[in-house]
Amino acid sequence: MRFAVRNIGRFLLLMLLVSLVTFTLVSAAPIDPLQVNVGQAALMQMSDEKRAQLAAFWGADRPMYERYVEWLGAALQGDLGMSLRYNRPVVQVLAERAANTLALMAVAWVLSGVIGFALGVLAGVRKGSWIDRLVRGYCFVLAASPTFWIGLVFLVVFAVNLGWFPIGFSSPIGALSTEVSFVDALHHMALPALTLSLVGVANIALHTREKTVEVMESPYVRYALARGEGMGSIVRRHVLRNVSLPFTTLQFAQIAEIFGGSVLVEEVFSYPGLGQAAVTAGLGGDVALLVGIALFSAALVFGGNLVANLIYGVIDPRMRKEVLHG
Amino acid sequence: MAERAALLSAPRRTFVPDRARTLVLCIAFAGALGAIVVAGMMVEPVAMTSDLAQKNLPPSWAHPFGTDQLGRDMLCRTLAGLSLSIVVGLVAAVASALIAVVLGAVAALGGRRADDAVSLLIDLMMGIPHIVLLLLISFALGKGFWGVTIGVALTHWPNLARVMRAEMLQCKQAPYVEAARKLGVGAVRIAWHHMVPYILPQLVVGLVLLFPHAILHEAAITFLGFGLSPEQPAIGIILSESMAYLSSGMWWLAILPGVALVVVVMAFDAVGHGLRRLVDPAHAQD
């Protein structure tokens, strides 16, 4: 009970701070929302009266704290305001885009976890072998490569030269949303999801390897070897169990990185998700939408950490007491 | 048979001592990075000149990285871009490390309240994905060189701040600091003679290992259109411009500058890890 109350309190505080920070930052920007959204030419032709009217309509003429308090009041009732850029309620834009982004992120998250874990354990068990060197080399190169560049390389190789995958978007160009089949959607998601999954592999594989090496050098594994226990059984009984805990932490902590990566990947593949909306909103000074996206991403990260904390209790009986009653 | 066994169990002979080799490698990589900065600044005028007779050429001996849609030499543009990226990374990483030291010190030495405040700040920074926060800060500052540099500086300190806090707490509780305090040594003297030598190695290594992140994030944010301005020859700009030409088969616009960036980032990483092996006994065997 105390655990739940404390976490809800922390969550609300986090949301409040994130919205305040985002609001302040966007309001501080030396960018005139009128000029960006109407266009220089159209703005010149408008009468002063019309301009003032538009500014009042978008709330560009009032101080920041006044708008923030007003926004906060509405937000508490579930209304996150109107998006300037999309001219629709922010909640609607978020809901529509979040479905695309979450599907992309989920595939990438699972893939990177599974691949990273497998490579890490493999390299750790065979420390010093060619497999270990291969995995480590691969991870170091991967960690040094910018996500969006990997996306570009994939585009050049798989979409342009080999023609296996479409170049962008989440559905065939010109097709109505009702006509898009599940297979089409998967086909369009494959390349972005693959790119995004590479983001996490390096980190997870290297840490898993480190932990696996530690376990393999422990007295209990040495004893098991001396007893004549086979490698498969040692991995199953000792390595996997001990590595699963740090792996859980990493896997849930990488949600933040994968979200960050999705912003870049969506931009490369013109994939209509939250990341692309964030870039559009940012370039257009769309405060309400930016705040909405920042809140969404912060909530996602918070949720990930919370789930990780709960899972510790399931995996490790020693921590059950601490987490639930601490 | 006996001879053979003896040979197999003999220790591997290294002609150059390991630490000396690491040091030489570090210096060599650092020198190479310095050379890139200088070369990039020198070729910047060339990188900006366009020659429409020479446009869209694939890589050749005259233009190893090819030329772009305006006939600019891509090797020169890449070098200029890398040099700019390294400068942004350098300024941002140093500023970020300073923030980390100050906040780490406040948290470790400033009492419970200060500690709580700093840890709330760290949680807040870690709670929003880096890219989103970076995008917001750079946007708020009007983009450009300072927008992206300050943005990177303000987002990359939390991890190092945590390390610094832990180190200072440990040093504060060390017996020799206790003893010095009991002997009546002043706070400034303790800080200078005990604290600074204790945290300096960690700080330097942490700082160098910040560069790769700083450079990658600078490129990413520039790529998204929130960083350096389009006239500047930045890697992010080069790559985002290349997107329009990729489908017509001009692969060299994206692939080669990206490879160059990866090589630079890996060089920084190698310097950082080498330094860590030299100054930190716990990692000496990595």
mmCIF file of N, CA and C in Angstrom, chain B residues 12-29 270-271 274-275 277-278 284-286:
data_model
loop_
_atom_site.group_PDB
_atom_site.id
_atom_site.type_symbol
_atom_site.label_atom_id
_atom_site.label_comp_id
_atom_site.label_asym_id
_atom_site.label_seq_id
_atom_site.Cartn_x
_atom_site.Cartn_y
_atom_site.Cartn_z
ATOM 1 N N ARG B 12 53.728 -15.125 -22.245
ATOM 2 C CA ARG B 12 53.834 -14.432 -23.518
ATOM 3 C C ARG B 12 54.805 -13.266 -23.355
ATOM 4 N N ARG B 13 55.741 -13.159 -24.283
ATOM 5 C CA ARG B 13 56.714 -12.069 -24.158
ATOM 6 C C ARG B 13 56.171 -10.818 -24.834
ATOM 7 N N THR B 14 56.120 -9.736 -24.084
ATOM 8 C CA THR B 14 55.730 -8.484 -24.713
ATOM 9 C C THR B 14 56.956 -7.602 -24.789
ATOM 10 N N PHE B 15 57.234 -7.101 -25.969
ATOM 11 C CA PHE B 15 58.449 -6.314 -26.138
ATOM 12 C C PHE B 15 58.247 -4.886 -25.658
ATOM 13 N N VAL B 16 57.011 -4.375 -25.803
ATOM 14 C CA VAL B 16 56.716 -3.057 -25.272
ATOM 15 C C VAL B 16 55.827 -3.256 -24.043
ATOM 16 N N PRO B 17 56.175 -2.655 -22.917
ATOM 17 C CA PRO B 17 55.329 -2.802 -21.733
ATOM 18 C C PRO B 17 53.908 -2.317 -22.023
ATOM 19 N N ASP B 18 52.945 -2.975 -21.375
ATOM 20 C CA ASP B 18 51.543 -2.714 -21.664
ATOM 21 C C ASP B 18 51.148 -1.259 -21.416
ATOM 22 N N ARG B 19 51.599 -0.730 -20.275
ATOM 23 C CA ARG B 19 51.199 0.649 -19.941
ATOM 24 C C ARG B 19 51.785 1.648 -20.930
ATOM 25 N N ALA B 20 53.040 1.382 -21.315
ATOM 26 C CA ALA B 20 53.674 2.295 -22.270
ATOM 27 C C ALA B 20 52.925 2.249 -23.591
ATOM 28 N N ARG B 21 52.514 1.018 -23.996
ATOM 29 C CA ARG B 21 51.809 0.890 -25.265
ATOM 30 C C ARG B 21 50.472 1.632 -25.202
ATOM 31 N N THR B 22 49.766 1.473 -24.085
ATOM 32 C CA THR B 22 48.492 2.168 -23.929
ATOM 33 C C THR B 22 48.678 3.672 -24.016
ATOM 34 N N LEU B 23 49.726 4.148 -23.337
ATOM 35 C CA LEU B 23 49.974 5.587 -23.332
ATOM 36 C C LEU B 23 50.244 6.084 -24.748
ATOM 37 N N VAL B 24 51.087 5.339 -25.480
ATOM 38 C CA VAL B 24 51.423 5.743 -26.852
ATOM 39 C C VAL B 24 50.159 5.751 -27.717
ATOM 40 N N LEU B 25 49.333 4.706 -27.566
ATOM 41 C CA LEU B 25 48.095 4.637 -28.343
ATOM 42 C C LEU B 25 47.195 5.828 -28.046
ATOM 43 N N CYS B 26 47.066 6.151 -26.756
ATOM 44 C CA CYS B 26 46.237 7.286 -26.345
ATOM 45 C C CYS B 26 46.719 8.568 -27.021
ATOM 46 N N ILE B 27 48.039 8.782 -26.924
ATOM 47 C CA ILE B 27 48.587 10.012 -27.476
ATOM 48 C C ILE B 27 48.390 10.037 -28.989
ATOM 49 N N ALA B 28 48.593 8.863 -29.638
ATOM 50 C CA ALA B 28 48.451 8.805 -31.094
ATOM 51 C C ALA B 28 47.019 9.148 -31.506
ATOM 52 N N PHE B 29 46.031 8.545 -30.817
ATOM 53 C CA PHE B 29 44.634 8.813 -31.163
ATOM 54 C C PHE B 29 44.283 10.279 -30.915
ATOM 55 N N ALA B 270 38.474 4.988 -27.521
ATOM 56 C CA ALA B 270 39.741 4.295 -27.266
ATOM 57 C C ALA B 270 40.614 5.124 -26.334
ATOM 58 N N VAL B 271 40.650 6.446 -26.556
ATOM 59 C CA VAL B 271 41.441 7.317 -25.678
ATOM 60 C C VAL B 271 40.911 7.226 -24.250
ATOM 61 N N GLY B 274 41.694 3.856 -22.708
ATOM 62 C CA GLY B 274 43.128 3.777 -22.450
ATOM 63 C C GLY B 274 43.501 4.564 -21.202
ATOM 64 N N LEU B 275 42.957 5.778 -21.108
ATOM 65 C CA LEU B 275 43.237 6.617 -19.932
ATOM 66 C C LEU B 275 42.783 5.923 -18.657
ATOM 67 N N ARG B 277 42.596 2.771 -18.099
ATOM 68 C CA ARG B 277 43.552 1.717 -17.742
ATOM 69 C C ARG B 277 44.792 2.292 -17.082
ATOM 70 N N LEU B 278 45.166 3.506 -17.506
ATOM 71 C CA LEU B 278 46.386 4.097 -16.968
ATOM 72 C C LEU B 278 46.190 4.644 -15.559
ATOM 73 N N ALA B 284 42.781 -1.700 -14.741
ATOM 74 C CA ALA B 284 44.084 -1.814 -15.389
ATOM 75 C C ALA B 284 44.186 -3.056 -16.266
ATOM 76 N N GLN B 285 43.393 -4.088 -15.968
ATOM 77 C CA GLN B 285 43.517 -5.339 -16.720
ATOM 78 C C GLN B 285 42.488 -5.474 -17.836
ATOM 79 N N ASP B 286 41.707 -4.450 -18.101
ATOM 80 C CA ASP B 286 40.652 -4.534 -19.123
ATOM 81 C C ASP B 286 41.211 -4.899 -20.495
#
